[in-house]
CSV table of C-alpha atoms and ligand atoms in Angstrom, one decimal:
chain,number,residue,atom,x,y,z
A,787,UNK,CA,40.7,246.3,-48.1
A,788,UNK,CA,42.3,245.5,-44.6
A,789,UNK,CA,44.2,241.5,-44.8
A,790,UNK,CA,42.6,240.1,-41.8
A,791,UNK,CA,45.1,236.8,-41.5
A,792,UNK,CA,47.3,236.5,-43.3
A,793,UNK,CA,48.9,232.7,-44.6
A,794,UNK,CA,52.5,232.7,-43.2
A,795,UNK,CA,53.7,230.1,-46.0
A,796,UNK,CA,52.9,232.6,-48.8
A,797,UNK,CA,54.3,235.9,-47.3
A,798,UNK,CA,56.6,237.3,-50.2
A,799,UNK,CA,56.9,233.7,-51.6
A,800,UNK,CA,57.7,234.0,-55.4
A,801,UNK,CA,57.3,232.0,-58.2
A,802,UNK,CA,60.1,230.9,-57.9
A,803,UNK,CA,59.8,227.7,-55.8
A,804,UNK,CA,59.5,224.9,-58.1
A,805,UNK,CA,56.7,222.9,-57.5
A,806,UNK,CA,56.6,219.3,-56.0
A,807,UNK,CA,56.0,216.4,-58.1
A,808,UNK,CA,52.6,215.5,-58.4
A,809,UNK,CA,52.9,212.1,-57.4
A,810,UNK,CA,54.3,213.1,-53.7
A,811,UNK,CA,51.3,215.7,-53.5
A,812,UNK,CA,48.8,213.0,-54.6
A,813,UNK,CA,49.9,211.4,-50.9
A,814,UNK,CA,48.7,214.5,-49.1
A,815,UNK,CA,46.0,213.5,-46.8
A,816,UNK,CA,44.7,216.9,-46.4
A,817,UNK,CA,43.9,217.3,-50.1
A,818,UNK,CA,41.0,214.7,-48.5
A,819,UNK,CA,39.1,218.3,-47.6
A,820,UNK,CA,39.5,220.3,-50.8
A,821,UNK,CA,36.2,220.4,-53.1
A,822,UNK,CA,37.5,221.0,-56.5
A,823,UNK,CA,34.9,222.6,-59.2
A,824,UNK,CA,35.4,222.8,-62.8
A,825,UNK,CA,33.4,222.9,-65.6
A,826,UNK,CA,32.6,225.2,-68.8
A,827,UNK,CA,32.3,229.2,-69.0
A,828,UNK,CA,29.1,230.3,-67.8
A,829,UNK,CA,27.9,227.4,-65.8
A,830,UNK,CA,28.6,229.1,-62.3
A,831,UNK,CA,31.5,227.6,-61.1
A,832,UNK,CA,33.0,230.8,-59.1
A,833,UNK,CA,29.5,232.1,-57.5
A,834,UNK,CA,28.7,228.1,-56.3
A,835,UNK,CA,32.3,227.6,-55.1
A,836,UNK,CA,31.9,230.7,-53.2
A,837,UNK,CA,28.4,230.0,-51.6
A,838,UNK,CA,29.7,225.8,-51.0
A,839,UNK,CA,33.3,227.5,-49.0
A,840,UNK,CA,31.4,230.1,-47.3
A,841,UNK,CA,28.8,227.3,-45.9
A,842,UNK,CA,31.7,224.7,-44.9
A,843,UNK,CA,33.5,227.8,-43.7
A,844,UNK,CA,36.4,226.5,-46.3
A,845,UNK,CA,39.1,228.9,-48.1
A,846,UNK,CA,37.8,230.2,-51.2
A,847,UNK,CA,40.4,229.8,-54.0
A,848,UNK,CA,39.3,231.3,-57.2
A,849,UNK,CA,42.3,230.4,-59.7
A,850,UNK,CA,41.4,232.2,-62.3
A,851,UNK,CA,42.4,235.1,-60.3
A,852,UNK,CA,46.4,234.0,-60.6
A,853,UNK,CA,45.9,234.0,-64.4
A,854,UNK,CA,44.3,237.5,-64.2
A,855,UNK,CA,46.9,238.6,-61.7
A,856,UNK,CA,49.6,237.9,-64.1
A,857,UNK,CA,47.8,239.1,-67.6
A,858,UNK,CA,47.0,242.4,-65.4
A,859,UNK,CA,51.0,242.6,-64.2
A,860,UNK,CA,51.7,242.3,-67.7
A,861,UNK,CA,49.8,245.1,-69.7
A,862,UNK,CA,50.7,247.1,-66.2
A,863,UNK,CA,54.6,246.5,-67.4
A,864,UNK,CA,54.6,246.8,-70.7
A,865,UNK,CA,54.8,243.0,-71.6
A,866,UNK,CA,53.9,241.0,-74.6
A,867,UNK,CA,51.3,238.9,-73.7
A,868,UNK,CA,51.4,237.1,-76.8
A,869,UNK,CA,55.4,236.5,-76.4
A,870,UNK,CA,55.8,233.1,-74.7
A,871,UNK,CA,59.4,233.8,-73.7
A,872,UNK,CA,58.5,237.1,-71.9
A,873,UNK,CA,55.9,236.0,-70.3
A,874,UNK,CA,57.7,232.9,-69.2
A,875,UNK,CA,60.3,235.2,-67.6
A,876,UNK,CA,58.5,237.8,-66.0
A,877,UNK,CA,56.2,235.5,-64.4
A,878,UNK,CA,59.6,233.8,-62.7
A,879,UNK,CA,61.4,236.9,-62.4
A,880,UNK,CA,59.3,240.2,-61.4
A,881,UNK,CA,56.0,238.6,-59.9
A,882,UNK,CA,56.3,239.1,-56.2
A,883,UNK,CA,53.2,237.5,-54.9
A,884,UNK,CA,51.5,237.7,-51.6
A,885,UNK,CA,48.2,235.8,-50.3
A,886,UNK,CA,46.3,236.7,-47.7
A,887,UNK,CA,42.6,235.6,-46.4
A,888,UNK,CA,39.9,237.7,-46.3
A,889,UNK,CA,36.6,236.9,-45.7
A,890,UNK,CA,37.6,233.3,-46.2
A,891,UNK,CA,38.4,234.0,-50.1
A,892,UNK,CA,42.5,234.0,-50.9
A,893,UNK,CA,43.4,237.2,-52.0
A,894,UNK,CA,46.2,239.0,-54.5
A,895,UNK,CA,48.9,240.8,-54.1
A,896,UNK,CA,51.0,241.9,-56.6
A,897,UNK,CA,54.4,243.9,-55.6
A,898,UNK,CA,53.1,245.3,-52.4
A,899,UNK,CA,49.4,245.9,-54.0
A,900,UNK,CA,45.9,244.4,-53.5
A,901,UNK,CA,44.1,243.4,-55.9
A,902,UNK,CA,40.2,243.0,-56.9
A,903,UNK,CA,38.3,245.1,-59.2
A,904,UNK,CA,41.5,245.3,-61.9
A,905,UNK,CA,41.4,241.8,-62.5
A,906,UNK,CA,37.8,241.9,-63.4
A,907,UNK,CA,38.4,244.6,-66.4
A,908,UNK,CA,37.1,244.1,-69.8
A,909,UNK,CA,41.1,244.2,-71.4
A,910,UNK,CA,42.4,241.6,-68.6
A,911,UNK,CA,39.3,239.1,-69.3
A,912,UNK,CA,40.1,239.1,-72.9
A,913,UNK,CA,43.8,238.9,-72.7
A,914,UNK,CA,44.0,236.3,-69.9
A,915,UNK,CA,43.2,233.4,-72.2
A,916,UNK,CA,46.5,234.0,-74.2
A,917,UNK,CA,48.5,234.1,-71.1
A,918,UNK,CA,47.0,230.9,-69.8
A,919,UNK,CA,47.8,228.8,-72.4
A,920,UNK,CA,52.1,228.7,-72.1
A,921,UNK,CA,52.5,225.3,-70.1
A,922,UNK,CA,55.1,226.9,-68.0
A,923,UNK,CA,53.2,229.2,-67.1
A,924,UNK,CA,50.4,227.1,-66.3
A,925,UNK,CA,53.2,224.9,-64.2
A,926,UNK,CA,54.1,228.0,-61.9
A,927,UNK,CA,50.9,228.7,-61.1
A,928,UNK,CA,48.8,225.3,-60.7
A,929,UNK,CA,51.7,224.4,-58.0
A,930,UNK,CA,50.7,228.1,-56.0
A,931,UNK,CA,47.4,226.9,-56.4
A,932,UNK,CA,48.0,223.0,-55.0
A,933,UNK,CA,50.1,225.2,-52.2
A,934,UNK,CA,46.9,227.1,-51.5
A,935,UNK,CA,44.6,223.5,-50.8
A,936,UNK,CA,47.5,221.8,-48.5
A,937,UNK,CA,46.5,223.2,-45.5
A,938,UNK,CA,43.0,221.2,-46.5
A,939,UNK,CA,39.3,222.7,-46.0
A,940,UNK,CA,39.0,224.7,-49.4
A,941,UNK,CA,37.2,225.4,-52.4
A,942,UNK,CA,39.3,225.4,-55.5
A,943,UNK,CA,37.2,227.2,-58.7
A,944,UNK,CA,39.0,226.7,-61.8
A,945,UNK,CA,38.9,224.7,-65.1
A,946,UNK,CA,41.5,222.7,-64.8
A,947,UNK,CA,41.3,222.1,-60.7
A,948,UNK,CA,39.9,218.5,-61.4
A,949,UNK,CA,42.4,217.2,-63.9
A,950,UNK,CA,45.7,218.9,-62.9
A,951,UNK,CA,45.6,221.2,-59.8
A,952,UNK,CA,44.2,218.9,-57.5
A,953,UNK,CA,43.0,215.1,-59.2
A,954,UNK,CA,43.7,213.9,-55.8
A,955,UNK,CA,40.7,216.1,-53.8
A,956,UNK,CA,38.1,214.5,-51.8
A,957,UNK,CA,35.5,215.9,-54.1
A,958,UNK,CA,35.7,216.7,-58.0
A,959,UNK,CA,32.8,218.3,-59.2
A,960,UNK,CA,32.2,219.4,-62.6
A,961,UNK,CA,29.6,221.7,-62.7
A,962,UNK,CA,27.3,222.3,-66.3
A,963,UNK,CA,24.6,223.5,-67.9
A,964,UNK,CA,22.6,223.4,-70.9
A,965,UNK,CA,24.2,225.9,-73.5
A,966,UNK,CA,20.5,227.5,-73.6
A,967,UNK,CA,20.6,228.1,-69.6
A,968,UNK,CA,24.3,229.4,-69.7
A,969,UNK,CA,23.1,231.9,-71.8
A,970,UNK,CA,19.9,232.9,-70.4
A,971,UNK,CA,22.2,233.9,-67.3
A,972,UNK,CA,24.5,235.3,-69.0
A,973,UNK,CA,22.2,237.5,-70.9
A,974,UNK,CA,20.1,238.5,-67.5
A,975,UNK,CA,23.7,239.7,-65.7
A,976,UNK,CA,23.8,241.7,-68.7
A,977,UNK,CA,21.1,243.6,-68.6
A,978,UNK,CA,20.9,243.5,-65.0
A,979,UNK,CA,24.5,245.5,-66.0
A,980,UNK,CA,22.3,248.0,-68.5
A,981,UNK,CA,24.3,246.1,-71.1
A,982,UNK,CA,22.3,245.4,-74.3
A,983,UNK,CA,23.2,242.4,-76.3
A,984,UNK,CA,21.1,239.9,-77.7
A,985,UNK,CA,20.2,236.5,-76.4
A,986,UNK,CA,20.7,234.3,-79.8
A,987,UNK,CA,24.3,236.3,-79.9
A,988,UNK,CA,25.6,234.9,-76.5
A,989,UNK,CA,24.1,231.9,-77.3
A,990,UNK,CA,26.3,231.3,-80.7
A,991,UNK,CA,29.2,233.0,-79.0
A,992,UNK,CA,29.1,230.1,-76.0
A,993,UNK,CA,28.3,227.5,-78.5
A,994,UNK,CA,31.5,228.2,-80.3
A,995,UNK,CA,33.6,228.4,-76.9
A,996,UNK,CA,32.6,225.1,-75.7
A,997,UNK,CA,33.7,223.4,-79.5
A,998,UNK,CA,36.6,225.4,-78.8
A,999,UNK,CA,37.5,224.0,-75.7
A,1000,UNK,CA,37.0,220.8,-76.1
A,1001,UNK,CA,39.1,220.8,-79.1
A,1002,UNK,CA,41.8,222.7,-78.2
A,1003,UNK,CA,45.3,221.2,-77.5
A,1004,UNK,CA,46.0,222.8,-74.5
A,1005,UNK,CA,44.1,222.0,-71.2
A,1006,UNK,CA,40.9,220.9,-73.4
A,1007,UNK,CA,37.7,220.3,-70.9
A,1008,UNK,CA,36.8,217.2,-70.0
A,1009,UNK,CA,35.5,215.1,-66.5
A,1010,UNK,CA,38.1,213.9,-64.5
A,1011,UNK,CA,38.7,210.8,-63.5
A,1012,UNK,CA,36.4,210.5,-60.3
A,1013,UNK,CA,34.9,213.9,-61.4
A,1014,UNK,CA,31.0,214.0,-60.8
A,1015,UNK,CA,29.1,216.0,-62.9
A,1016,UNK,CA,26.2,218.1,-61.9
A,1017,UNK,CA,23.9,219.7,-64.2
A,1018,UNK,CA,22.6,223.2,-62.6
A,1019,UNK,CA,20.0,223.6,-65.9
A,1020,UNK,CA,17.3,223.1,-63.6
A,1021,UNK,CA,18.7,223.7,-60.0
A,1022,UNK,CA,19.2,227.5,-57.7
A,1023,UNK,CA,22.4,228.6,-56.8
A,1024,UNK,CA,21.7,227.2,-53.6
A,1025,UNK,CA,20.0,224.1,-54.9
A,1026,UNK,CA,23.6,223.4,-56.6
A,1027,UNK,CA,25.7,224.7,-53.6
A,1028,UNK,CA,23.1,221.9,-51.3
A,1029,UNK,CA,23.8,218.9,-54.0
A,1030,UNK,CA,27.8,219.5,-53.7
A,1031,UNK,CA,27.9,219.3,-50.0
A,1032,UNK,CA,25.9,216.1,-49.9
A,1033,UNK,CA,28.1,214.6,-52.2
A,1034,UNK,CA,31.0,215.8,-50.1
A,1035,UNK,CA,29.6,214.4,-46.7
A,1036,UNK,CA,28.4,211.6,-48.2
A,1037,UNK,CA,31.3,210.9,-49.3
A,1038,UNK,CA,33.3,211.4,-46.2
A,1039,UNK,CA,31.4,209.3,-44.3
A,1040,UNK,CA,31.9,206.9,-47.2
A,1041,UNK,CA,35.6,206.9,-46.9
A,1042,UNK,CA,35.3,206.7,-43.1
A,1043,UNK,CA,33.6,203.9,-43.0
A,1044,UNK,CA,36.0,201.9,-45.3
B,986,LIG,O1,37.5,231.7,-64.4
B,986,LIG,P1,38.0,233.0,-64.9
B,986,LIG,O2,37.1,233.6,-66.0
B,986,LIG,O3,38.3,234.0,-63.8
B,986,LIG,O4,39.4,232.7,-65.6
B,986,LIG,C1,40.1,233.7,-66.2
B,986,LIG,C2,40.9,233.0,-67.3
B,986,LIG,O5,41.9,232.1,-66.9
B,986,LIG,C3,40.1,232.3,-68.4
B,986,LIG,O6,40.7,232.6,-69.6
B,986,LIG,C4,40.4,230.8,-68.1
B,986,LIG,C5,41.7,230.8,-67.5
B,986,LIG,N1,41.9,229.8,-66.4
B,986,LIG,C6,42.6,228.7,-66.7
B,986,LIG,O7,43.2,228.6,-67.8
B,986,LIG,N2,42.8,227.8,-65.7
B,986,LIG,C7,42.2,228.0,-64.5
B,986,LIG,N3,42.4,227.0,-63.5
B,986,LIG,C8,41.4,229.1,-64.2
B,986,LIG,C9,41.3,230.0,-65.2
């Protein structure tokens, strides 16, 4: 993959910038154009984010990806993932990230490397939750994240984008789905995969995750202040990628008019 251009403010920037309080971001006017999407597993929050950028012609910011980066660095390394202290350090000390932009989606790299397909692996996807739960952790990255929306016009795709990254966006969506739906999809990009698993199975298995999330102490899901929800049950991917930029312009030309 060729960078195309590359996002000055990032080049060889580390984790070790500590990030602003939250209360001076809030301020930013230019957090006025960033669409934040959040929402449960499985409801199509990074395939809708992608289609609503690529229409506005926004960045693409898929956050998850920073999580995946790390967890990926880690088994790479030789680090306990389930060691809060080394994680902690090795994120602050031997992370050497890089952004650029291509295609309009912020890309990963890691010490000099790109990254794409890695952080979609079978062992990084199940690891990643145990990395994303330290709150330092969580710290370091949300403020690369809010760095990546202050330039304005972007799509942040992540499940805590609403409540934490960025509360102060110009439009929080939080995109759902009835658990019966989530798996239908789920179990058709399966198979379209020649994976065979069975529908009830995926259906139990999300059933649990969304208890879980909602109970858990850490980051549990809920709708933002301000947050919108929008049920995709019954809607296309485009129908859904439509619905969010009419609430965005709408409400645009709401604020302008105040
Ligand atoms: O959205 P995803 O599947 O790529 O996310 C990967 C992991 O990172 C998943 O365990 C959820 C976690 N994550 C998070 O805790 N906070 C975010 N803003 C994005 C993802």
């Amino acid at each position: 993959m060729i960078p195309t251009d590359w996002i000055p403010a990032f080049a060889g920037m580390t984790t070790k910038k500590t990030s602003r309080p939250l209360s001076r971001l809030n301020d930013q006017k230019s957090f006025a154009t960033v669409i934040a999407i959040d929402g449960p597993a499985g409801a199509g929050k990074s395939t809708v984010a992608r289609l609503v950028a690529k229409r506005l012609g926004y960045l693409f910011v898929n956050t998850g990806d920073m999580y995946r980066a790390l967890t990926w660095k880690a088994l790479q390394d030789k680090v306990k993932i389930n060691s809060r202290d080394q994680i902690v350090k090795f994120l602050k000390n031997n992370m050497k990230w890089q952004f650029h932009v291509h295609d309009k989606s912020l890309k990963i790299s890691l010490n000099g490397r790109d990254l794409g397909r890695e952080l979609r692996s079978e062992k990084v996807s199940r690891l990643t939750p145990a990395a994303a739960q330290y709150p330092e952790v969580r710290r370091l990255l949300r403020s690369l994240q809010r760095q990546a929306a202050a330039g304005g016009r972007a799509v942040l795709e992540g499940r805590d984008t609403t409540t934490h990254v960025v509360p102060a966006a110009g439009l929080k969506v939080y995109l759902d789905a009835a658990v019966e739906e989530r798996a239908k999809r789920r179990y058709y990009q399966l198979l379209s995969e020649n994976k065979r698993v069975k529908l009830s199975s995926i259906r139990e298995a999300i059933r649990i995750r969304d208890l879980q999330e909602r109970k858990r102490k850490i980051m549990p899901s809920y709708l933002a202040p301000g947050a919108i929800r929008v049920d995709t049950t019954n809607l296309t991917l485009h129908e859904t990628a439509d619905k969010i930029i009419r609430l965005y312009e709408a409400g645009r030309r709401r604020k302008k008019t105040v």
